[in-house]
Every structure is written in C-alpha cells, then in structure tokens.
PDB file of C-alpha atoms in Angstrom:
ATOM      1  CA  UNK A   1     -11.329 -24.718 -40.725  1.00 42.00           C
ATOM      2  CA  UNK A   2      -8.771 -27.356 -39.158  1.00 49.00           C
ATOM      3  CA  UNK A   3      -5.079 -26.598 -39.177  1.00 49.00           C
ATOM      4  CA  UNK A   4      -2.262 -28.050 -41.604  1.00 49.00           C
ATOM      5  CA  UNK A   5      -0.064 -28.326 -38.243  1.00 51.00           C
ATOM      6  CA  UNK A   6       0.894 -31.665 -37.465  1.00 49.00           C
ATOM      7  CA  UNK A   7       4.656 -31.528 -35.276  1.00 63.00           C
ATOM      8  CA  UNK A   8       3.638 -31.196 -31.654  1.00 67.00           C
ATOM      9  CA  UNK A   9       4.181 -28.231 -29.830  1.00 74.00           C
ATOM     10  CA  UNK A  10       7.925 -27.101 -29.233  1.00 83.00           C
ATOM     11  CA  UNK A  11       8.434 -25.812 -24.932  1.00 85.00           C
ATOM     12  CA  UNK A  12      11.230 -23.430 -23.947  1.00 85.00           C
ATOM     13  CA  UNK A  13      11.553 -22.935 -20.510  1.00 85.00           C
ATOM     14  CA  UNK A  14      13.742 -20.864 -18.301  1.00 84.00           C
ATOM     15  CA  UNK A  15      14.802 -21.795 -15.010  1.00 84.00           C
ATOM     16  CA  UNK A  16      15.746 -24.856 -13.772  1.00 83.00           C
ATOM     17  CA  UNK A  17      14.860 -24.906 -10.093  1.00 83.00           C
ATOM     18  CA  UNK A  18      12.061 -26.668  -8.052  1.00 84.00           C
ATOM     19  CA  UNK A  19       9.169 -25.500 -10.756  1.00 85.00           C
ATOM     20  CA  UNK A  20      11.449 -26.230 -14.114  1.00 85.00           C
ATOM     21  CA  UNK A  21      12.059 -29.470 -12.438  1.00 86.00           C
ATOM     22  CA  UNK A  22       8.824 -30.104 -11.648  1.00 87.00           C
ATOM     23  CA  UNK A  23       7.704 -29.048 -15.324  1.00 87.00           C
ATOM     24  CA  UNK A  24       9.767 -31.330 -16.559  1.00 85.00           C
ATOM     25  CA  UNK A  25       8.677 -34.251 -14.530  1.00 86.00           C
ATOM     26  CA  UNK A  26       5.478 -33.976 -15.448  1.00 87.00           C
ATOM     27  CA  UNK A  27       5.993 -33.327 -19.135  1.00 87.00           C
ATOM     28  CA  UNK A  28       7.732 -36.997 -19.222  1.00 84.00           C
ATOM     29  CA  UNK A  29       6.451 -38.982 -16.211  1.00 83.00           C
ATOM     30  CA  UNK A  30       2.495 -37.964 -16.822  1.00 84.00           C
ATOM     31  CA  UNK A  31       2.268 -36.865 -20.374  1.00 83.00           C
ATOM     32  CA  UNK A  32       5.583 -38.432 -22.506  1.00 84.00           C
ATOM     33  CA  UNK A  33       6.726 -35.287 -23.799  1.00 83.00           C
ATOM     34  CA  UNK A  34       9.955 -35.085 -25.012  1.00 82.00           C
ATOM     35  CA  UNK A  35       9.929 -32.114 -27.496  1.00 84.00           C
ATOM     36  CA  UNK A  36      11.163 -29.521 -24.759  1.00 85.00           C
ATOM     37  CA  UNK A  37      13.919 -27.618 -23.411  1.00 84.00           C
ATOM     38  CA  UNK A  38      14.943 -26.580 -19.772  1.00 84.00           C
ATOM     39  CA  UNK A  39      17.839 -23.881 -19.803  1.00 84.00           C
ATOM     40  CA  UNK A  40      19.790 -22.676 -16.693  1.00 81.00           C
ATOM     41  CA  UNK A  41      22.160 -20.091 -15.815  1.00 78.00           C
ATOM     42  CA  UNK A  42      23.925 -21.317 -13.028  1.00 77.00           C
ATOM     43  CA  UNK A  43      26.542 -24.719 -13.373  1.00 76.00           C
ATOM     44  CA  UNK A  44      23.840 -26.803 -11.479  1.00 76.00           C
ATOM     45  CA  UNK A  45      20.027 -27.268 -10.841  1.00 78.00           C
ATOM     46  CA  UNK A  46      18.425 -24.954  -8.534  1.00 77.00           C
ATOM     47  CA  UNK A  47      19.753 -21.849  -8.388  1.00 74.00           C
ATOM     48  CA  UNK A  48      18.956 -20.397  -5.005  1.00 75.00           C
ATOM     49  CA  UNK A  49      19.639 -23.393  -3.201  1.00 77.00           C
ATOM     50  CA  UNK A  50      23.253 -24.290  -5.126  1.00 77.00           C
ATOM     51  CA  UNK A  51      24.127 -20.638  -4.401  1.00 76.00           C
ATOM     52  CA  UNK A  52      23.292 -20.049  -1.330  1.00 77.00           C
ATOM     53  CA  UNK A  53      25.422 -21.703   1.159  1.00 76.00           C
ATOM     54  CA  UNK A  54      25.658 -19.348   4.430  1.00 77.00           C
ATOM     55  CA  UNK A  55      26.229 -21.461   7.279  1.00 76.00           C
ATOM     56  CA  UNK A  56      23.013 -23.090   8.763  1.00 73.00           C
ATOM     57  CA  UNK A  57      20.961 -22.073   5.389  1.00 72.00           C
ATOM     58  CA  UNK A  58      17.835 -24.129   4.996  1.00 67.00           C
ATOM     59  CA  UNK A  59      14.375 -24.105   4.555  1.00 66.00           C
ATOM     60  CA  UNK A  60      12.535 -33.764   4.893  1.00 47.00           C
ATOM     61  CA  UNK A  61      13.760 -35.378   7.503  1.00 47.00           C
ATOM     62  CA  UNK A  62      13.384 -32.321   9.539  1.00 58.00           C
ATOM     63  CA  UNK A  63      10.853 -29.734   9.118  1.00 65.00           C
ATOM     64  CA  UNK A  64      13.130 -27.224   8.070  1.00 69.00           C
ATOM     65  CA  UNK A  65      15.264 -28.861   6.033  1.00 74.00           C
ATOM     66  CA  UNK A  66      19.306 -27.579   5.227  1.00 77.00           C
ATOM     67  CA  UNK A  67      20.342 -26.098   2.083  1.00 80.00           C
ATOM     68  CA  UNK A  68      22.795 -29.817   1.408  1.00 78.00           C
ATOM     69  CA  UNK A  69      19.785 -31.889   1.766  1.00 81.00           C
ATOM     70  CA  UNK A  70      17.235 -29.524  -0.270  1.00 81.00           C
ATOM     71  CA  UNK A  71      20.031 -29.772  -2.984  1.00 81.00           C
ATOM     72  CA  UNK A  72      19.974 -33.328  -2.643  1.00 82.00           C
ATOM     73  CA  UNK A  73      16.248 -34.190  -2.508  1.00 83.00           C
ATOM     74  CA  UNK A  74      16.532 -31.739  -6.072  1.00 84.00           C
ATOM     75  CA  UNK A  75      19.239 -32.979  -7.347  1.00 83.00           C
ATOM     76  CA  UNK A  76      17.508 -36.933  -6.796  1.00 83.00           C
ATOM     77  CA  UNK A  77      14.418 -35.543  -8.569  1.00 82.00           C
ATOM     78  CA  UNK A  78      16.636 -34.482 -11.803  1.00 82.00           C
ATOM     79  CA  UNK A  79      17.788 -38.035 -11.790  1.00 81.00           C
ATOM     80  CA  UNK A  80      14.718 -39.550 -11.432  1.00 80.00           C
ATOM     81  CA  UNK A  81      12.713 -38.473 -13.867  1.00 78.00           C
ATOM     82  CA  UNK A  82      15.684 -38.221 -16.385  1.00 75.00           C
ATOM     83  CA  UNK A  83      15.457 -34.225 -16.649  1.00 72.00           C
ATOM     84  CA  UNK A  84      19.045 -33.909 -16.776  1.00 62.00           C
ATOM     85  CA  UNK A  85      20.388 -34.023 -20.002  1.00 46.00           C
ATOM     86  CA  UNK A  86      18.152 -31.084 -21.011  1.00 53.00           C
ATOM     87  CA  UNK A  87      19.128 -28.882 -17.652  1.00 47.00           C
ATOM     88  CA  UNK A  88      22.772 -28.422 -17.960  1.00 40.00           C
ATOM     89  CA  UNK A  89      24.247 -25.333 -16.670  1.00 37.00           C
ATOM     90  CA  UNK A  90      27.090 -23.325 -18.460  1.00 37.00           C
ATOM     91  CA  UNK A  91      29.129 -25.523 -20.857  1.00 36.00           C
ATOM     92  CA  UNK A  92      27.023 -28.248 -21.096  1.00 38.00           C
ATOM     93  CA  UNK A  93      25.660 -29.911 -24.854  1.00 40.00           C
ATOM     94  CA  UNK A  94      22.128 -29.146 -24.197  1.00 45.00           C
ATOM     95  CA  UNK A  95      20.195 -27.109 -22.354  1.00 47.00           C
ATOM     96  CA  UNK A  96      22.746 -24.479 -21.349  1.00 50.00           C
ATOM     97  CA  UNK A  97      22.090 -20.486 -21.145  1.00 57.00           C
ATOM     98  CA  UNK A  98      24.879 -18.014 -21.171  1.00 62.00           C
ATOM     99  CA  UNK A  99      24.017 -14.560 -20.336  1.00 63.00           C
ATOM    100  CA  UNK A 100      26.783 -13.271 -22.072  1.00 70.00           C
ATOM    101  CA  UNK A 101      25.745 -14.989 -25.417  1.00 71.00           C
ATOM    102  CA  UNK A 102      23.020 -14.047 -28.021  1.00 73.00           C
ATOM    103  CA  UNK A 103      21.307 -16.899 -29.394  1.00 70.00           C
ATOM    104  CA  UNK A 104      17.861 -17.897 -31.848  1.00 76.00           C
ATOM    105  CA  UNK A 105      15.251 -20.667 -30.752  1.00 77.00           C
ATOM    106  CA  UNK A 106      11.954 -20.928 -32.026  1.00 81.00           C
ATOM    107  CA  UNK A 107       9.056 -22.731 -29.902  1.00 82.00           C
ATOM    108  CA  UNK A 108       5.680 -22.521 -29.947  1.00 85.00           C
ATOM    109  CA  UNK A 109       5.320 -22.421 -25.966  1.00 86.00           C
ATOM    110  CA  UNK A 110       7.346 -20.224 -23.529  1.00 88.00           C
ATOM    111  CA  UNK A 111       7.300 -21.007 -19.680  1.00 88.00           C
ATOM    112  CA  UNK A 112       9.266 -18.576 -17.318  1.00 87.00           C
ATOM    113  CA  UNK A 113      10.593 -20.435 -14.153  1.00 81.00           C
ATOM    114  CA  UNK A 114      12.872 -17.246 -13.316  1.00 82.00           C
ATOM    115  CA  UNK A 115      13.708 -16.823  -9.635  1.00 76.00           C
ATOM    116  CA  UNK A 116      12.980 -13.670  -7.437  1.00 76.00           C
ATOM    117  CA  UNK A 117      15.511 -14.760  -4.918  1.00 75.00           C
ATOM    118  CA  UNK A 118      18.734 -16.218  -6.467  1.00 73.00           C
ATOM    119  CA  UNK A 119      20.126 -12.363  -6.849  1.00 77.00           C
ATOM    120  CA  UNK A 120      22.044 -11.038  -4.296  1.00 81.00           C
ATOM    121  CA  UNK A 121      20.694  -7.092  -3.636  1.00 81.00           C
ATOM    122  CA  UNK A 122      23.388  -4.898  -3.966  1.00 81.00           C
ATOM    123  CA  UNK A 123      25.038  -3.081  -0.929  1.00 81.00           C
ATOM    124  CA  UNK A 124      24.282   0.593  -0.881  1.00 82.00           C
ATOM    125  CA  UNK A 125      25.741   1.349   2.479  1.00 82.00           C
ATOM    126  CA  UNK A 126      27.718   4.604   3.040  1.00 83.00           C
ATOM    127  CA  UNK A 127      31.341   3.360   3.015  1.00 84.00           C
ATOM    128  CA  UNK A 128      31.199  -0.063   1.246  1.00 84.00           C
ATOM    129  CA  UNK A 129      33.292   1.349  -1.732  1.00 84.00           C
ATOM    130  CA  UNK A 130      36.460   2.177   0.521  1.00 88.00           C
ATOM    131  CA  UNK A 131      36.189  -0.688   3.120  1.00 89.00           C
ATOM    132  CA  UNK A 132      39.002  -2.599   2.876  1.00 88.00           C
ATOM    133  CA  UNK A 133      38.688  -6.169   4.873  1.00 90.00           C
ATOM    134  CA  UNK A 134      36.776  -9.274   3.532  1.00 92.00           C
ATOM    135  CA  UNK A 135      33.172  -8.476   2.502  1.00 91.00           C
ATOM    136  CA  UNK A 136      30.331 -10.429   0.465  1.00 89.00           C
ATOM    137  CA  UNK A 137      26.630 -10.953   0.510  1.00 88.00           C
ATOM    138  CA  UNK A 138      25.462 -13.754   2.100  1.00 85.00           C
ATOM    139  CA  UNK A 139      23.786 -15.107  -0.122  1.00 82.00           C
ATOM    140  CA  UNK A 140      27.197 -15.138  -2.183  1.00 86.00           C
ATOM    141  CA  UNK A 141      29.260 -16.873   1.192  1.00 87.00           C
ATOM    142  CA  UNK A 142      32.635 -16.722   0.702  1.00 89.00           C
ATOM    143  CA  UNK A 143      33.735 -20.540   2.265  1.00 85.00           C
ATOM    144  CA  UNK A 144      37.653 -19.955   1.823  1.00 90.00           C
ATOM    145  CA  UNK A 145      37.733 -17.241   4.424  1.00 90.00           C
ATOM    146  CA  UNK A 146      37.546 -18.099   8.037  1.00 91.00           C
ATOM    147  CA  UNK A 147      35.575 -15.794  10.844  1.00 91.00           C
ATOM    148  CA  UNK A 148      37.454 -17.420  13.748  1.00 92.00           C
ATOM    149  CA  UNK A 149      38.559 -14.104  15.842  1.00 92.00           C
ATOM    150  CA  UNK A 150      37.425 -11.666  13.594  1.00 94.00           C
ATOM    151  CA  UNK A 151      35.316  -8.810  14.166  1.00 94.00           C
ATOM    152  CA  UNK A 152      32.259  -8.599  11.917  1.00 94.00           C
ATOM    153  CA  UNK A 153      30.063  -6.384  10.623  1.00 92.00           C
ATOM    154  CA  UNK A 154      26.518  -7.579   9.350  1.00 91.00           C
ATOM    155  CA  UNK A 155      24.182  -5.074   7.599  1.00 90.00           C
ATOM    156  CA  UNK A 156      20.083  -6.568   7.955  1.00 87.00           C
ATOM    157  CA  UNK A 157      18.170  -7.972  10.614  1.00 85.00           C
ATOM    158  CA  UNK A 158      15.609 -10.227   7.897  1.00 83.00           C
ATOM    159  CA  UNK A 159      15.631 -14.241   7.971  1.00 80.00           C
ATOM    160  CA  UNK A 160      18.526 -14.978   6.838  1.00 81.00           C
ATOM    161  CA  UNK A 161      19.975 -12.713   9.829  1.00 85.00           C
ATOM    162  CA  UNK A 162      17.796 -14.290  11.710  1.00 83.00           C
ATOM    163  CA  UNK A 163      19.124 -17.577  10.444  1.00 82.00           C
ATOM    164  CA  UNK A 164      23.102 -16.512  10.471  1.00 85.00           C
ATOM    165  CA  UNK A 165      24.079 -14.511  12.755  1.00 88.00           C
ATOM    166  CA  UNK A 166      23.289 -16.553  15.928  1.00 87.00           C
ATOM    167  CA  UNK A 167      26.067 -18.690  14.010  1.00 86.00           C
ATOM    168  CA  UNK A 168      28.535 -16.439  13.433  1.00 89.00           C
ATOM    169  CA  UNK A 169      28.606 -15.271  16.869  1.00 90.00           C
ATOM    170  CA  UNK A 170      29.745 -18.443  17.993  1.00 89.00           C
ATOM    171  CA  UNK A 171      33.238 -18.229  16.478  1.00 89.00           C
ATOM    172  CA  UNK A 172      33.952 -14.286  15.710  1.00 92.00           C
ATOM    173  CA  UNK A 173      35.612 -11.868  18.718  1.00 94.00           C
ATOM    174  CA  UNK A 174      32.688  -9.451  17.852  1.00 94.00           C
ATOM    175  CA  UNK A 175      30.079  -8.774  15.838  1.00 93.00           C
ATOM    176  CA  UNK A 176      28.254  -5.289  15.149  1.00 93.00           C
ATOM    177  CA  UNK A 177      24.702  -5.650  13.415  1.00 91.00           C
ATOM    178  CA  UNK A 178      23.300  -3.032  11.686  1.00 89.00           C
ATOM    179  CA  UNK A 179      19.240  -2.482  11.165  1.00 87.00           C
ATOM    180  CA  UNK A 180      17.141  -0.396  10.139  1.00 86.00           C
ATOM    181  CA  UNK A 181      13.598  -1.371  12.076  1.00 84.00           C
ATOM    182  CA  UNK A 182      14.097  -3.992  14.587  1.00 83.00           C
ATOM    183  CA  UNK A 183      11.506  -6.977  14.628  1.00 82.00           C
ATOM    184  CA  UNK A 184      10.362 -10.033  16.856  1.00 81.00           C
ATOM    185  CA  UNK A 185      12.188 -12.964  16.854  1.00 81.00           C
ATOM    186  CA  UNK A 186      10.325 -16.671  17.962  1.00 79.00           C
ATOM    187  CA  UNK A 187      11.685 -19.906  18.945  1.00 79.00           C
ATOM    188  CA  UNK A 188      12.232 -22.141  15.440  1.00 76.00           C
ATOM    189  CA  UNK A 189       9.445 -24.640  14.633  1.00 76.00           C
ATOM    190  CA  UNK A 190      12.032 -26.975  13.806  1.00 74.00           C
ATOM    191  CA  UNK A 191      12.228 -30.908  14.829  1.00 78.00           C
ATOM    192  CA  UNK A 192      13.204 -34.455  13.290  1.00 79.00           C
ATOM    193  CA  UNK A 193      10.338 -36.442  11.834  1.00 83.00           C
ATOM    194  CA  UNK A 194      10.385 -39.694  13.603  1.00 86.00           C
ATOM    195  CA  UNK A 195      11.200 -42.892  12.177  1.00 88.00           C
ATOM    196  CA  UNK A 196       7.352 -43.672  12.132  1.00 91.00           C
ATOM    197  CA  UNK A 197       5.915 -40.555  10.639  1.00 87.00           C
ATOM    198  CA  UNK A 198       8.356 -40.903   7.884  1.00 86.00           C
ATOM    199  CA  UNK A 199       7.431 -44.593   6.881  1.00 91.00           C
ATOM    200  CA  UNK A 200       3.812 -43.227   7.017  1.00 91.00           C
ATOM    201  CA  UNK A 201       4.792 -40.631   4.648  1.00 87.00           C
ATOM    202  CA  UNK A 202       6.076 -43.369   2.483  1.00 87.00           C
ATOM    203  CA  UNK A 203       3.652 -45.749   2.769  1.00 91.00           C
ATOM    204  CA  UNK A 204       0.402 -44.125   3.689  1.00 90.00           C
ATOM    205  CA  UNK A 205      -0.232 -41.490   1.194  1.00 87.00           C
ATOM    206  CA  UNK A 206      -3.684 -40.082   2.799  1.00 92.00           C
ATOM    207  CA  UNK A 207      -1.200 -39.222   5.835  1.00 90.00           C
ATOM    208  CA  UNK A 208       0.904 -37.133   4.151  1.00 87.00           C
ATOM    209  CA  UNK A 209      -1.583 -35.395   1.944  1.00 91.00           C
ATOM    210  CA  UNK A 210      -3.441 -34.480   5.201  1.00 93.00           C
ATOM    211  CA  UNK A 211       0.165 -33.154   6.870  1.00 89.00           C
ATOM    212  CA  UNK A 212       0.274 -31.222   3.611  1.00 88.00           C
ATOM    213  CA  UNK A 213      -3.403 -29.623   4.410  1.00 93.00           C
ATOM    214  CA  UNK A 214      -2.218 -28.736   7.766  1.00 90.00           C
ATOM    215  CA  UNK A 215       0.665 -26.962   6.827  1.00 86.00           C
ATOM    216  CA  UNK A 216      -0.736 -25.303   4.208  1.00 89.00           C
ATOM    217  CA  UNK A 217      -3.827 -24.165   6.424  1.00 88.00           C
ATOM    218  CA  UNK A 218      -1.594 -23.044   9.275  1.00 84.00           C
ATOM    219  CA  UNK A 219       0.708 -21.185   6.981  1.00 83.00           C
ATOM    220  CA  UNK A 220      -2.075 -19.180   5.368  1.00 84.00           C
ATOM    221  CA  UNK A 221      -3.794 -18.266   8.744  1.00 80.00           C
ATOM    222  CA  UNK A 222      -0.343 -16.168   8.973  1.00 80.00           C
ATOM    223  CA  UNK A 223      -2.102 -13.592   5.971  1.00 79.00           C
ATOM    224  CA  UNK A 224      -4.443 -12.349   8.502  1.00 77.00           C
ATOM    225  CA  UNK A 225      -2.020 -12.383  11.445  1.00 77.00           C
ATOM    226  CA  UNK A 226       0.358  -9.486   9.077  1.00 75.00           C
ATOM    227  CA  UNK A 227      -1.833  -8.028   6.589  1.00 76.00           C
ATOM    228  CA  UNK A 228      -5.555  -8.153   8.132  1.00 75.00           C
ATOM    229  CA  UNK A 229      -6.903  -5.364  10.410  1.00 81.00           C
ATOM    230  CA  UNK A 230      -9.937  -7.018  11.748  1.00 84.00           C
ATOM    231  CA  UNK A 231     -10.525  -7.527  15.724  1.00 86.00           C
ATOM    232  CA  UNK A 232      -9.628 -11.107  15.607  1.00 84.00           C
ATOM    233  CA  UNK A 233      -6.266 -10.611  13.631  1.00 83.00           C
ATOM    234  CA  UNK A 234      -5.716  -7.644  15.799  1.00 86.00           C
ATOM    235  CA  UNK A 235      -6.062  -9.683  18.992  1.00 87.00           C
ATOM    236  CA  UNK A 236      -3.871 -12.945  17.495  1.00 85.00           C
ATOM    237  CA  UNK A 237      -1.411 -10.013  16.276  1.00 84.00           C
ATOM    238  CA  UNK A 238      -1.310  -9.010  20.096  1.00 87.00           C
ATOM    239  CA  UNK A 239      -0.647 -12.008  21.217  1.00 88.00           C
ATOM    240  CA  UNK A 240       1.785 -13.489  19.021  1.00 86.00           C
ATOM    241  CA  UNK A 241       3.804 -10.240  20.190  1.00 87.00           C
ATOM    242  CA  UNK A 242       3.908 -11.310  23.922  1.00 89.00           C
ATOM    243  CA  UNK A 243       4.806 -14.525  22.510  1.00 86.00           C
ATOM    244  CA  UNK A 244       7.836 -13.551  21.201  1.00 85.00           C
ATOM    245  CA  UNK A 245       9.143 -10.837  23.829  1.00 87.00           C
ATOM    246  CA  UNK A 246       8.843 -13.985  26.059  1.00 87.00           C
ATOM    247  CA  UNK A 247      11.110 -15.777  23.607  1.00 82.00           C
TER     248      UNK A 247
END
C-alpha cells in the first residue's frame, strides 16, 4: 500500500546551540532542506555560552578555548551556513520561542536540542533570603558591579570554582569559599596551537582527524580513571592523586 503523502517532512527543533546549529548545517549544506525550524529562548545562538560570561569562562586557537571566541567560532557557523534567519531569539520574525507565550505548530519531525547546563541551580544556602550585599550565580555574572576591595563570599568548589575563583582573588580584599567535599586540583592542560599545527589543521585534514582520535581516546581513558574499580584504574587513580597534591 504506498502513501498519498507527497510534501516533505516538516522539522521542529528546539535549541539553538552547538547541536541545533549543527542540525541545521547539515540539513542545508549536505541534504538541501529547507522545510525546518530552529527556535531559541535566549536573544542569541548558544545559550550556555552567550550566558555565561564569569571572568576567564571557557572551554581553537588554544586548547581551551574562552567563552568570546567559542561565541564567535558559533556565531561564524550561523553565518556560514545561512542558519540564521530561522534561529532568532526573542522578538525576532522567525524562529523565536517565548516561554511566556502559548503557541500551535504542526511538524511531522520533532528534534530536542535542550541544554542541561544553561540553568543556573538555585541557591539553597541558609541565609541567602536576608543577605543584603550584591549576590548572583555565576553562571548569571553580574558585569556592572565591580569586586575591586570587596570581600566575597563563593558557595562551590566544582569547575567553574575551579575556573573563577583563582580570578577573583586577584582583585577582592578577601574571599571566603564555602564547600562541601573538597577535591584535587591539577595544573590546566591549556596552551596556544602554533602557527604550524593550525595551517595543518586547515590544510591537512588527516592531521586533524587524527588530533581528534587522540583527544577523544585520552578523554575516554578518564571513565576508568573515576568510575572503574579494577587494579589498573585503581593504581592510575593512585597516581593521578600524588599528581595533583604535588600540584
């Protein structure tokens, strides 16, 4: 029995960071699909990384790239593949998703893009109703109000602690941080790519698909290191500890 359908397929999806982006690119660049729709909540691409702007946030001209540049690099993406004009952000023609509104769309496909980290957790600490200073969550940084002299409170001792407070220390008269387990700290993996390595990204493809291997081989061997209980994780648990009380 064949089907009387003959429109093509009609694709919502939600989300317009690195994987909506990355939908859409495809859907155009390698297929020439046009019959979709990308809608975001925030006023720009990429909500994590347009949101989060704590000083010294980041994540490739460096290994670990900043938050501006990530932005950028997305932002350059949207523009190059033409995704754009159907990933506007509140008040925009097309495209644009407004929690506090109720609308209908039919499609025949739905693809959820949806974040887990572009939500700030909310702060449950004793007290935090009746302080009265400056307060926000980092990942909500408040850029109008200055640190210089202050004394400063931070609540968390996870990544982006990690990341910020060796920063904030540099300006502030004092600053008290709260935790509630204390963990190892190692020396950043960060460095510049060299002028070289970055035209062989460029030009060489096989070289960069091979860097990509790499990375992607030495950042899985970290499963075993945290969640594995065998002698050999045991032992490279052991010693990645004295590696980092040396730090």
């Amino acid at each position: 029995m064949t089907s009387g359908r003959t429109a093509e397929l009609r694709i919502i999806a939600i989300g317009c960071g690195v994987a909506g982006i990355a939908l859409s690119a495809q859907l155009r660049s390698q297929l020439g699909y046009e019959n979709f729709v990308v809608y975001e909540r925030e006023k720009s691409i990429s909500a994590t990384w347009y949101l989060k702007t704590y000083p010294v946030v980041g994540c490739d001209s460096k290994r670990l790239a900043e938050q501006a540049e990530v932005l950028h690099y997305l932002q350059d993406a949207v523009d190059k593949f033409g995704v754009a004009p159907c990933a506007s952000g509140r008040g925009g023609d097309r495209g644009c998703l407004d929690p506090r509104e109720v609308f209908h769309k039919e499609a025949e496909m739905l693809v959820s893009w949806v974040g887990t980290i572009s939500l700030p957790k909310e702060c449950n600490v004793s007290g935090n109703e009746t302080f009265k200073g400056d307060k926000w969550h980092s990942a909500r940084w408040n850029l109008d109000v200055s640190l210089r002299g202050k004394r400063v409170a931070v609540v968390g001792n996870g990544c982006l602690a990690a990341q910020l407070v060796p920063y904030v220390t540099k300006e502030t008269a004092q600053v008290h941080q709260s935790q509630r387990s204390p963990q190892w700290i190692n020396e950043s993996p960060n460095r510049t790519f060299t002028e070289f390595r970055k035209w062989c990204f460029r030009y060489e493809p096989p070289w960069e698909r091979i860097y990509r291997f790499y990375l992607w081989k030495k950042t899985d061997a970290l499963h075993d290191l945290y969640q594995s209980e065998t002698a050999r994780s045991l032992r490279d648990c052991a010693a990645a500890t004295e590696q980092a009380k040396a730090y």
